[in-house]
Amino acid sequence: MSNIKDVAKLAGVSTATVSRVLANNYPVANKTKNRVLEAVQSLNYEPNRMARNLRKRETKTVIVLLPDLKNPFFSEVIRGMEDVAAREGYHLFLGNTNNDVEREREYIKMLNEQMADGLILTTARIGKDDILQLSEKKPLVLACEYLEGTDIPCVSIDNIGSARRATNHLISLGHKRIAHLSGPINVVLCRDRMNGYLQALHSKGIPVDESLMEAGDFSIDSGYLLTRKLLSLERRPTAIFAANDEMAIGAIKAVKEAKLSVPEDVAIVGFDNIPISTIIEPALTTISQPKYIIGKTAMEMVLNLIKKVPIPRHQMVLPEELIIRESCGVHAAL
Amino acid sequence: MSNIKDVAKLAGVSTATVSRVLANNYPVANKTKNRVLEAVQSLNYEPNRMARNLRKRETKTVIVLLPDLKNPFFSEVIRGMEDVAAREGYHLFLGNTNNDVEREREYIKMLNEQMADGLILTTARIGKDDILQLSEKKPLVLACEYLEGTDIPCVSIDNIGSARRATNHLISLGHKRIAHLSGPINVVLCRDRMNGYLQALHSKGIPVDESLMEAGDFSIDSGYLLTRKLLSLERRPTAIFAANDEMAIGAIKAVKEAKLSVPEDVAIVGFDNIPISTIIEPALTTISQPKYIIGKTAMEMVLNLIKKVPIPRHQMVLPEELIIRESCGVHAAL
DNA sequence: CTGTTAGCGCCTTCAC
DNA sequence: GTGAAGGCGCTAACAG
């Protein structure tokens, strides 16, 4: 590994000149520049990032925390982030928290150790206070989530409104016994979706039956298991609103296994519109989020925070879409 | 942001002592230690990683390159990697290449800039020569892939043998017109799987029909599109061996859409055994790789390379499993 | 336009 | 058991 001194010596210039040529942000005579470039070439020189980062007190890196790598929803969000990061010369440091608060803290520690310039949290597990405190010291943006009562920059859809809309769709189809498969309740957007579900029931005067509300972990498996439980109820639900598509897919599996049919016996609505939701049978009615835009916007926001460019609005709420496919049909009672 | 000097001053010791207390690898009097720890606490001090990395000439970070974030196959591999990395105090730097050679080179550049101590490539796109050259300078391990004729450390299943086994399964069911949906042919493991397919045909004296061989990009969509093409052939295949489960799922969709049935009209075998392969109807017959172990072993290997611990064997080939579900059935011709 | 100099924050000798 | 000093490789300020 050669360093800047080696290059300087070979090119017969000072290290400062080498640095200038490489940064390309300062006038250097063409002749000198070429000599430096040749030296760089022949030594196969790559500047040491650690040294540069230390000196410049920036890393051009943003940590992006994901709750779960295998959730295809995020891959599209990430694409949006990557595209703007690349354009601005930034790298993503993808952190997989596996839904574990400790893992989340690990990465936050890395941020404090200045291994990155900023942080994007998608579906945070740590508490509101911790987030608030961190946000005061560091460029931090919430993606997919909205932290009520704070001014923390975030970009998401209206999870409450979307859930209300999904539930209302089921109600409009004639359903009264509508179950809700929630995600982990310590996640804000899960509580939001649950609240949207409850709001819809209330507004239509449908009594809430707590036995119809179950919390899973966003996995196909948990959707499957919880639906089996729901189906074994004395008065089983005629519809299920799941907080994500995976759980909805698990629910479909359980309904089919019980020799019942979707949507005739049980209508199902998911959330996220992941690719497989069009393949599964019946195809899933679901809420579609502008995934790419969420990612793009979130990254634009952190980069602005990092560069101390004022952000016009701190809280961006993007429109969602209800995509109607076959998993709801028309309820017999209509 | 406070630094080590601030801590030293507050504790009334030298920076060397602070460093020793924090590293905890050198005798320091208990009394002094406590004073330092208190100072660290009250200043909320976090050591600057860039400075430490520069000084120690190591980052305790391994870059892991993934061709595609949304492929659930890798999430399990990553879990294996994360578990051993965490145990040894290392971080993963996940790099999503989106199947793009340029993106791959970007991350390799980061390695050369010493932003990480080692690299794990899963399904590399760059050429054999580049990999070989890099491997001479840096700790590098191939996961899921095997680079023939080299001594580069790698851990994978026998892709050729597995593909042969999958194809033989179809042949044993009586199929003679067996199509192959390959992945991108610049990926080694795709060529391997294709070769296994060809070997199986040859060994059973079945002529190769090039019109039955198509190359996709591992996506559901490409599996769907290519299968439509295959089904429109004058003499359409009675079976399809897809190089991964996603393409197999796309194939199932296309077959159903053509009002044909799986497995009666077209039998289908996938590869990877992703979670959804049990949900899809019919459930997919597929090859299962020991995903977690692959990840775990690959990480153990790079860490040993990094620490210059001699590795017993450079090339690890792990056993795969053929999982028989409903997508093959028994061919009518049997 | 180019060179000299002084750190960035940390760890690691080498003294004592 | 502790401190002083030097330097990892780079960039930025200041001269010239």
XYZ file of C-alpha atoms (C1' of nucleotides) in Angstrom:
700
model
C 0.000 0.000 0.000
C 1.553 3.230 -1.113
C 0.644 6.520 0.495
C 0.486 10.131 -0.524
C 4.152 10.646 0.359
C 5.262 7.950 -2.068
C 3.239 9.568 -4.815
C 4.625 12.997 -3.987
C 8.188 11.723 -4.053
C 7.752 9.889 -7.334
C 6.110 12.885 -8.970
C 8.648 15.256 -7.475
C 6.060 17.463 -5.789
C 4.761 18.050 -2.274
C 1.993 16.012 -0.719
C -0.194 19.081 -0.763
C -0.033 19.151 -4.529
C -0.963 15.503 -4.780
C -3.898 16.153 -2.525
C -4.949 19.081 -4.686
C -4.764 17.113 -7.885
C -6.845 14.311 -6.442
C -9.424 16.596 -4.906
C -9.500 18.559 -8.133
C -10.720 21.650 -6.343
C -7.761 23.949 -6.692
C -5.720 25.238 -9.616
C -2.724 23.048 -10.455
C -0.566 23.436 -13.573
C -1.453 20.892 -16.191
C 2.077 19.639 -16.425
C 2.319 19.012 -12.687
C -1.105 17.471 -12.656
C -0.131 14.976 -15.292
C 3.029 14.021 -13.479
C 1.038 13.393 -10.321
C -1.578 11.385 -12.156
C 1.134 9.245 -13.689
C 2.669 8.598 -10.294
C -0.750 7.680 -8.922
C -1.219 5.265 -11.783
C 2.129 3.586 -11.553
C 1.930 3.146 -7.791
C -1.666 2.034 -7.945
C -2.327 4.572 -5.263
C -5.652 4.746 -3.454
C -5.997 7.411 -0.779
C -6.595 6.138 2.720
C -10.180 6.943 3.619
C -9.656 6.745 7.327
C -7.012 9.430 7.196
C -9.142 11.569 4.948
C -12.239 11.074 7.075
C -10.335 11.949 10.206
C -8.890 15.066 8.711
C -12.042 16.272 7.004
C -14.268 15.203 9.873
C -16.727 13.620 7.540
C -17.184 10.139 6.114
C -19.599 10.636 3.243
C -21.494 7.703 4.629
C -25.039 7.385 5.914
C -26.155 4.508 8.102
C -29.533 3.090 7.093
C -31.167 0.824 9.634
C -33.510 -1.899 8.453
C -35.628 -4.004 10.784
C -35.488 -7.016 8.543
C -33.419 -7.703 5.467
C -35.779 -10.216 3.957
C -38.683 -7.834 3.783
C -38.919 -6.986 0.077
C -40.719 -3.786 0.909
C -37.449 -2.165 1.903
C -35.441 -3.107 -1.135
C -37.330 -0.563 -3.183
C -36.956 2.070 -0.464
C -33.220 1.387 -0.435
C -33.043 1.832 -4.192
C -34.412 5.331 -3.821
C -31.866 6.082 -1.138
C -28.970 4.651 -3.111
C -29.794 6.637 -6.185
C -29.602 10.000 -4.491
C -26.675 9.003 -2.283
C -24.654 7.908 -5.299
C -25.422 11.157 -7.083
C -24.029 13.105 -4.127
C -21.009 10.888 -3.603
C -22.309 9.224 -0.467
C -22.311 5.587 0.567
C -24.996 3.669 2.405
C -24.014 1.646 5.392
C -26.881 -0.833 5.597
C -27.549 -2.057 9.102
C -29.773 -5.019 9.728
C -31.243 -4.782 13.204
C -33.258 -7.978 13.045
C -35.920 -6.168 15.041
C -33.582 -6.076 17.985
C -33.264 -2.911 20.076
C -29.733 -3.800 21.101
C -28.651 -4.073 17.482
C -30.234 -0.719 16.848
C -28.169 0.789 19.646
C -25.027 -0.784 18.235
C -25.453 1.167 15.033
C -26.321 4.350 16.831
C -23.070 3.921 18.699
C -21.264 3.740 15.378
C -22.864 7.024 14.439
C -21.638 8.587 17.667
C -18.195 7.184 17.017
C -18.340 9.189 13.811
C -18.269 6.270 11.469
C -21.038 7.955 9.503
C -22.348 11.446 8.957
C -26.022 10.684 9.377
C -28.647 8.071 10.089
C -31.915 6.976 8.574
C -34.183 4.879 10.741
C -36.878 2.761 9.186
C -39.328 1.463 11.764
C -37.313 2.216 14.877
C -37.594 0.090 17.971
C -35.891 2.432 20.398
C -38.015 4.840 22.347
C -39.193 8.293 21.390
C -36.972 9.984 23.968
C -33.829 8.312 22.678
C -34.702 9.305 19.140
C -35.382 12.874 20.149
C -32.131 13.172 22.028
C -30.109 11.680 19.197
C -31.813 13.919 16.704
C -30.589 16.985 18.552
C -26.972 15.975 18.104
C -26.916 14.225 14.773
C -28.486 14.336 11.314
C -31.341 11.878 11.708
C -34.331 11.100 9.516
C -37.189 8.710 10.040
C -38.380 6.845 6.972
C -41.727 5.053 6.788
C -42.554 6.351 10.218
C -43.825 9.533 11.755
C -43.007 10.524 15.311
C -46.019 12.295 16.689
C -45.579 15.493 18.598
C -41.994 16.058 17.506
C -40.243 18.034 14.861
C -37.962 15.200 13.779
C -37.579 15.084 10.004
C -39.479 12.143 8.585
C -41.079 10.891 5.428
C -43.882 8.386 5.375
C -47.421 7.802 4.316
C -50.310 8.481 6.653
C -50.377 5.076 8.299
C -53.446 5.823 10.369
C -55.409 7.107 7.386
C -54.311 4.213 5.183
C -55.333 1.641 7.740
C -58.661 3.376 8.149
C -59.115 3.285 4.422
C -58.286 -0.412 4.211
C -60.669 -1.221 7.038
C -63.389 0.946 5.556
C -63.030 -0.974 2.327
C -63.865 -4.164 4.196
C -66.734 -2.465 5.991
C -68.140 -1.174 2.716
C -68.139 -4.752 1.489
C -70.513 -5.607 4.297
C -68.100 -7.024 6.861
C -68.736 -6.492 10.559
C -66.451 -9.051 12.173
C -63.128 -7.730 10.983
C -59.947 -8.996 12.611
C -56.650 -7.121 12.712
C -53.248 -8.756 12.498
C -50.886 -6.164 13.878
C -47.094 -6.081 13.756
C -44.944 -5.693 16.867
C -46.703 -3.109 19.013
C -43.502 -1.346 20.030
C -43.205 -0.160 16.450
C -44.892 3.163 15.880
C -46.332 2.377 12.486
C -47.982 -0.739 13.864
C -49.718 1.242 16.541
C -50.733 3.728 13.856
C -52.207 1.048 11.645
C -54.036 -0.428 14.586
C -55.433 2.983 15.449
C -56.616 3.471 11.899
C -58.389 0.136 12.104
C -60.047 1.136 15.382
C -61.049 4.541 14.046
C -62.780 2.933 11.082
C -64.740 0.579 13.322
C -65.752 3.399 15.660
C -66.846 5.719 12.919
C -69.165 3.045 11.570
C -70.431 2.083 14.981
C -68.966 -1.395 14.848
C -68.071 -2.659 18.316
C -64.457 -3.584 18.904
C -63.910 -7.228 19.760
C -60.522 -7.645 21.372
C -60.422 -11.319 20.546
C -60.154 -10.250 16.923
C -56.970 -8.277 17.485
C -53.674 -10.126 17.423
C -50.075 -8.947 17.266
C -47.538 -10.818 15.157
C -44.024 -10.078 13.993
C -44.575 -9.272 10.303
C -43.639 -12.813 9.242
C -45.655 -15.196 7.081
C -45.494 -17.649 9.929
C -46.993 -15.346 12.509
C -49.808 -14.435 10.098
C -50.485 -18.108 9.593
C -50.441 -19.013 13.275
C -52.563 -16.091 14.419
C -55.135 -16.717 11.714
C -55.473 -20.321 12.784
C -56.221 -18.971 16.221
C -58.787 -16.542 14.822
C -60.487 -19.258 12.798
C -60.877 -21.442 15.850
C -62.916 -18.739 17.536
C -66.527 -19.530 18.219
C -67.586 -16.561 16.133
C -64.805 -16.330 13.596
C -64.069 -13.164 11.618
C -65.358 -12.750 8.066
C -62.479 -10.449 7.196
C -58.895 -9.811 8.212
C -56.853 -6.656 7.857
C -53.156 -7.513 8.164
C -50.529 -4.884 8.905
C -48.314 -6.201 6.121
C -48.493 -8.475 3.096
C -46.429 -11.264 4.606
C -48.856 -11.736 7.438
C -51.732 -11.509 4.960
C -50.118 -14.292 2.946
C -49.815 -16.397 6.085
C -53.471 -15.679 6.747
C -54.475 -16.881 3.279
C -52.582 -20.090 3.880
C -54.367 -20.696 7.170
C -57.796 -19.987 5.680
C -57.202 -22.372 2.811
C -55.933 -25.041 5.140
C -59.150 -24.760 7.134
C -61.007 -25.663 3.917
C -62.419 -22.196 3.769
C -62.052 -19.862 0.887
C -60.676 -16.386 0.334
C -62.563 -14.115 -0.207
C -65.900 -15.971 0.101
C -65.485 -17.055 3.703
C -62.777 -14.677 4.808
C -61.765 -11.504 2.992
C -58.186 -10.352 3.460
C -56.405 -7.034 3.033
C -52.641 -6.624 3.290
C -50.265 -3.704 3.422
C -47.171 -2.789 1.353
C -47.906 -4.282 -2.053
C -44.808 -6.465 -2.247
C -44.170 -8.211 -5.576
C -45.449 -11.593 -4.449
C -48.835 -10.115 -3.576
C -49.824 -10.317 -7.238
C -48.687 -13.924 -7.531
C -50.373 -15.375 -4.493
C -53.863 -16.790 -5.016
C -56.062 -14.950 -4.623
C -54.058 -11.854 -5.447
C -53.922 -9.532 -2.487
C -55.875 -6.351 -1.989
C -53.372 -4.095 -0.299
C -52.110 -0.611 0.441
C -49.295 0.521 -1.816
C -46.724 2.971 -0.516
C -44.529 5.095 -2.790
C -41.490 3.090 -1.707
C -38.916 4.549 -4.035
C -39.959 8.129 -3.309
C -39.903 7.511 0.414
C -36.306 6.336 0.139
C -35.294 9.124 -2.190
C -36.852 11.814 -0.045
C -35.465 10.453 3.206
C -31.960 10.442 1.775
C -32.347 13.948 0.400
C -33.400 15.057 3.851
C -30.418 13.593 5.740
C -28.008 14.905 3.177
C -29.464 18.350 3.638
C -29.241 18.019 7.389
C -25.623 16.913 7.026
C -24.791 19.837 4.803
C -26.821 22.127 7.017
C -28.990 23.123 4.096
C -32.314 24.282 5.500
C -35.135 21.845 4.794
C -38.401 23.363 3.645
C -40.604 20.955 5.554
C -39.551 18.539 8.226
C -42.454 16.174 8.005
C -43.362 14.775 4.638
C -46.521 12.725 4.284
C -46.785 11.001 0.925
C -49.968 9.638 -0.655
C -50.720 5.928 -0.533
C -52.947 3.879 -2.782
C -55.499 1.171 -2.097
C -55.004 -1.566 -4.657
C -58.036 -3.752 -5.062
C -57.372 -7.305 -6.199
C -59.157 -10.563 -5.544
C -58.662 -11.235 -1.870
C -61.734 -9.276 -0.828
C -64.371 -9.873 -3.433
C -67.866 -8.857 -2.389
C -69.150 -10.056 0.923
C -72.247 -12.275 0.897
C -73.998 -10.047 3.412
C -73.960 -7.094 1.071
C -18.048 15.959 20.775
C -15.389 15.511 23.400
C -12.116 13.785 22.666
C -9.568 11.772 24.545
C -7.730 14.892 25.656
C -10.827 16.266 27.364
C -11.280 13.019 29.214
C -7.634 12.947 30.238
C -7.777 16.475 31.516
C -10.952 15.915 33.505
C -9.617 12.723 35.034
C -6.255 14.305 35.708
C -4.317 11.675 33.780
C -2.540 11.416 30.449
C -4.280 10.438 27.221
C -2.264 7.249 27.242
C -3.934 6.172 30.440
C -7.382 6.896 29.082
C -6.566 4.823 26.051
C -5.358 1.983 28.253
C -8.462 2.005 30.405
C -10.716 1.937 27.378
C -8.785 -0.780 25.614
C -8.656 -2.688 28.885
C -5.560 -4.544 27.788
C -2.959 -3.137 30.104
C -2.643 -2.869 33.902
C -4.050 0.374 35.292
C -4.557 1.037 38.996
C -8.169 0.592 39.994
C -8.389 4.059 41.444
C -7.144 5.693 38.254
C -9.360 3.472 36.169
C -12.446 4.576 38.060
C -11.563 8.226 37.713
C -11.168 7.793 33.980
C -14.427 5.900 33.668
C -16.225 8.644 35.537
C -14.794 11.278 33.231
C -15.859 9.203 30.220
C -19.353 9.003 31.651
C -19.760 12.633 32.491
C -18.442 13.809 29.129
C -20.443 11.215 27.281
C -17.238 10.385 25.498
C -17.175 8.040 22.500
C -13.792 7.406 20.919
C -13.441 8.532 17.345
C -13.356 5.433 15.178
C -11.668 7.120 12.260
C -8.732 8.101 14.421
C -8.535 4.671 15.946
C -8.837 2.940 12.605
C -6.138 5.120 11.143
C -3.789 4.529 14.003
C -4.413 0.794 14.341
C -4.627 0.277 10.610
C -7.726 -1.829 10.914
C -11.436 -1.117 10.832
C -13.016 -4.261 12.263
C -15.366 -4.133 9.344
C -16.019 -6.601 6.536
C -17.742 -5.609 3.325
C -20.332 -8.137 2.170
C -21.516 -7.742 -1.388
C -25.009 -8.871 -2.320
C -26.293 -8.996 -5.877
C -29.827 -8.226 -4.850
C -31.253 -7.126 -1.533
C -34.700 -8.451 -2.149
C -33.586 -12.018 -2.614
C -34.658 -13.714 0.608
C -32.052 -16.392 0.054
C -29.328 -14.062 1.243
C -30.980 -12.874 4.408
C -30.310 -16.210 6.021
C -26.724 -16.230 4.737
C -26.259 -12.787 6.238
C -27.575 -13.977 9.566
C -24.824 -16.559 9.695
C -22.252 -13.919 8.862
C -23.586 -11.452 11.406
C -23.547 -13.959 14.199
C -19.866 -14.772 13.887
C -18.889 -11.178 13.107
C -20.656 -9.914 16.221
C -18.952 -12.555 18.339
C -15.553 -11.337 17.131
C -16.364 -7.643 17.398
C -16.673 -7.042 13.671
C -19.259 -5.129 11.711
C -20.763 -5.980 8.353
C -20.822 -3.342 5.681
C -23.606 -4.608 3.443
C -23.192 -3.584 -0.166
C -26.030 -3.947 -2.608
C -24.624 -4.232 -6.107
C -27.968 -4.553 -7.876
C -26.246 -6.992 -10.211
C -24.154 -4.171 -11.560
C -20.446 -4.678 -12.196
C -19.744 -0.998 -11.681
C -21.340 -1.049 -8.270
C -19.240 -4.052 -7.443
C -16.101 -2.143 -8.368
C -17.216 0.771 -6.220
C -17.167 -1.409 -3.149
C -13.883 -3.015 -4.080
C -12.494 0.475 -4.262
C -13.678 1.082 -0.732
C -11.796 -2.005 0.326
C -8.650 -0.686 -1.319
C -9.181 2.638 0.379
C -9.013 0.666 3.609
C -12.546 1.314 4.691
C -12.782 -2.370 5.559
C -10.449 -5.190 6.494
C -11.903 -7.833 4.219
C -14.503 -8.672 1.598
C -17.018 -11.422 1.027
C -18.413 -11.740 -2.464
C -21.675 -13.546 -3.051
C -22.244 -14.260 -6.719
C -19.630 -11.938 -8.144
C -20.068 -10.289 -11.506
C -16.507 -9.148 -12.032
C -14.154 -11.435 -13.899
C -12.020 -14.233 -12.606
C -8.778 -12.331 -13.208
C -9.917 -9.342 -11.194
C -10.955 -11.575 -8.337
C -7.662 -13.426 -8.402
C -5.659 -10.245 -8.378
C -7.664 -8.735 -5.543
C -7.383 -11.926 -3.565
C -3.614 -11.689 -3.601
C -3.681 -8.315 -1.893
C -6.674 -8.514 0.381
C -8.603 -10.927 2.570
C -11.275 -12.147 0.188
C -13.771 -14.985 0.397
C -16.332 -16.185 -2.087
C -19.655 -17.287 -0.639
C -22.178 -19.378 -2.596
C -19.732 -19.603 -5.442
C -16.683 -21.612 -6.312
C -13.976 -20.275 -8.598
C -12.681 -23.192 -10.575
C -8.971 -23.655 -11.014
C -8.026 -21.192 -8.275
C -7.093 -21.410 -4.652
C -9.354 -18.560 -3.567
C -11.091 -19.329 -0.288
C -14.736 -20.087 -0.856
C -17.699 -21.829 0.643
C -20.608 -23.101 -1.389
C -22.579 -26.146 -2.317
C -21.704 -28.163 -5.396
C -23.829 -26.211 -7.836
C -23.079 -28.508 -10.749
C -23.917 -31.630 -8.775
C -27.070 -30.094 -7.318
C -28.340 -29.033 -10.710
C -27.595 -32.491 -12.062
C -29.529 -33.967 -9.189
C -32.512 -31.685 -9.762
C -32.536 -32.480 -13.473
C -32.136 -36.190 -12.827
C -35.157 -36.013 -10.575
C -37.214 -34.742 -13.503
C -35.733 -37.364 -15.807
C -36.553 -40.122 -13.320
C -40.139 -38.908 -13.405
C -40.187 -39.659 -17.129
C -39.532 -36.212 -18.546
C -37.558 -35.870 -21.746
C -38.327 -32.315 -22.803
C -36.850 -30.470 -19.887
C -36.271 -26.729 -20.148
C -33.772 -24.754 -18.140
C -34.312 -21.219 -16.899
C -30.834 -19.949 -16.161
C -29.793 -16.842 -14.284
C -27.421 -14.240 -15.753
C -24.738 -16.217 -17.546
C -21.899 -13.988 -16.363
C -22.489 -15.355 -12.883
C -20.393 -18.424 -12.174
C -23.034 -20.324 -10.281
C -25.475 -19.917 -13.143
C -23.041 -21.445 -15.549
C -22.469 -24.222 -13.021
C -26.166 -24.943 -12.684
C -26.543 -24.932 -16.432
C -23.657 -27.359 -16.757
C -25.198 -29.673 -14.192
C -28.404 -29.623 -16.224
C -26.500 -30.449 -19.398
C -24.533 -33.215 -17.707
C -27.720 -34.869 -16.535
C -29.206 -34.796 -20.029
C -26.029 -36.174 -21.572
C -25.646 -38.969 -19.077
C -29.159 -40.157 -19.859
C -28.732 -39.774 -23.590
C -31.322 -37.013 -23.871
C -30.521 -34.660 -26.727
C -30.034 -31.016 -25.816
C -32.550 -28.677 -27.388
C -31.235 -25.136 -27.304
C -34.689 -23.681 -27.705
C -35.398 -25.027 -24.218
C -32.604 -23.047 -22.617
C -33.277 -19.477 -21.609
C -31.382 -17.004 -19.450
C -33.245 -14.668 -17.078
C -32.193 -12.399 -14.261
C -33.384 -14.361 -11.210
C -36.595 -12.318 -10.977
C -40.166 -13.625 -10.845
C -40.856 -11.532 -13.900
C -38.140 -13.029 -16.029
C -39.249 -16.536 -15.039
C -42.770 -15.640 -16.080
C -41.819 -14.076 -19.382
C -39.399 -16.809 -20.424
C -41.883 -19.522 -19.544
C -44.524 -17.891 -21.720
C -41.989 -18.069 -24.487
C -41.293 -21.732 -23.786
C -44.988 -22.578 -23.713
C -45.522 -21.017 -27.097
C -43.009 -23.406 -28.620
C -44.357 -25.884 -31.110
C -43.107 -28.707 -28.937
C -43.326 -27.268 -25.491
C -41.404 -28.658 -22.528
C -43.038 -31.008 -20.043
C -40.737 -29.878 -17.284
C -38.726 -26.822 -16.266
C -35.679 -26.601 -14.053
C -35.241 -23.017 -12.874
C -31.957 -21.737 -11.456
C -33.765 -20.150 -8.515
C -37.133 -20.217 -6.785
C -38.217 -16.771 -7.931
C -37.974 -17.748 -11.573
C -39.713 -21.033 -10.768
C -42.547 -19.046 -9.206
C -42.782 -16.902 -12.316
C -42.868 -20.102 -14.345
C -45.763 -21.475 -12.298
C -47.681 -18.282 -12.899
C -47.151 -18.514 -16.659
C -48.190 -22.163 -16.786
C -51.369 -21.504 -14.849
C -52.181 -18.535 -17.010
C -51.910 -20.753 -20.086
C -54.661 -22.905 -18.536
C -52.189 -25.675 -18.030
C -51.457 -27.266 -14.730
C -48.410 -27.811 -12.570
C -47.284 -30.567 -12.295
C -49.621 -32.477 -14.652
C -48.727 -30.544 -17.796
C -45.469 -28.977 -16.731
C -43.367 -30.093 -13.792
C -41.201 -27.441 -12.162
C -38.108 -27.540 -9.961
C -36.617 -24.471 -8.309
C -33.446 -23.718 -6.420
C -32.783 -22.151 -2.974
C -35.828 -23.140 -0.939
C -36.904 -19.629 -0.017
C -39.755 -19.323 2.509
C -42.422 -18.561 -0.071
C -41.688 -21.813 -1.913
C -43.842 -23.671 0.623
C -46.708 -21.208 0.276
C -46.982 -21.057 -3.463
C -49.369 -23.515 -5.078
C -48.251 -26.072 -5.873
C -45.461 -26.009 -3.299
C -42.110 -26.006 -4.988
C -39.730 -28.917 -5.332
C -36.361 -27.299 -4.892
C -32.732 -27.553 -3.837
C -32.043 -26.369 -0.312
C -28.685 -24.889 0.543
C -27.347 -24.662 4.101
C -27.698 -20.889 3.993
C -26.826 -20.079 7.566
C -23.762 -22.338 7.576
C -22.536 -20.858 4.311
C -22.658 -17.385 5.840
C -21.115 -18.490 9.091
C -18.284 -20.337 7.416
C -17.544 -17.581 4.939
C -17.246 -15.042 7.741
C -15.038 -17.341 9.776
C -12.804 -17.659 6.756
C -12.347 -13.927 6.095
C -11.758 -13.245 9.755
C -9.033 -15.868 9.752
C -7.519 -14.391 6.632
C -7.629 -10.961 8.249
C -5.950 -12.230 11.388
C -3.550 -14.275 9.314
C -4.650 -17.427 11.050
C -3.937 -20.316 8.705
C -7.104 -21.839 7.252
C -7.252 -25.616 7.176
C -9.036 -25.833 3.838
C -9.540 -23.066 1.341
C -12.440 -24.523 -0.531
C -15.423 -25.712 1.432
C -18.178 -27.575 -0.370
C -21.267 -28.059 1.773
C -24.019 -30.623 1.201
C -27.294 -29.575 -0.387
C -30.679 -31.231 -0.167
C -33.344 -31.978 -2.753
C -36.706 -31.125 -1.229
C -39.560 -32.835 -2.973
C -42.896 -31.068 -2.809
C -45.829 -30.911 -5.181
C -44.556 -29.055 -8.217
C -43.250 -32.196 -9.914
C -45.705 -34.963 -9.132
C -45.321 -38.031 -11.330
C -45.164 -37.570 -15.039
C -47.921 -39.151 -17.091
C -45.420 -40.864 -19.378
C -43.928 -42.858 -16.545
C 0.709 27.854 -8.824
C 3.376 25.292 -5.185
C 5.641 24.061 -0.699
C 5.823 24.143 4.382
C 3.608 23.385 8.467
C 0.336 22.032 11.657
C -2.841 19.276 13.253
C -7.485 15.733 12.977
C -7.868 11.913 17.541
C -6.004 8.050 18.731
C -2.593 4.297 20.190
C 1.997 2.755 21.233
C 6.546 2.775 22.140
C 9.955 4.303 25.419
C 11.168 6.201 29.520
C 10.747 6.608 34.428
C 1.563 1.991 36.883
C 1.905 6.296 34.394
C 3.425 10.163 31.247
C 5.710 12.253 27.165
C 6.299 12.091 22.482
C 5.762 10.575 17.908
C 3.233 9.378 14.017
C -0.843 6.749 11.258
C -2.142 9.469 6.120
C -4.329 13.111 4.914
C -5.983 18.175 4.073
C -6.162 23.168 5.033
C -4.110 27.422 6.147
C -0.497 30.251 5.306
C 3.449 31.730 2.843
C 5.835 32.703 -1.016
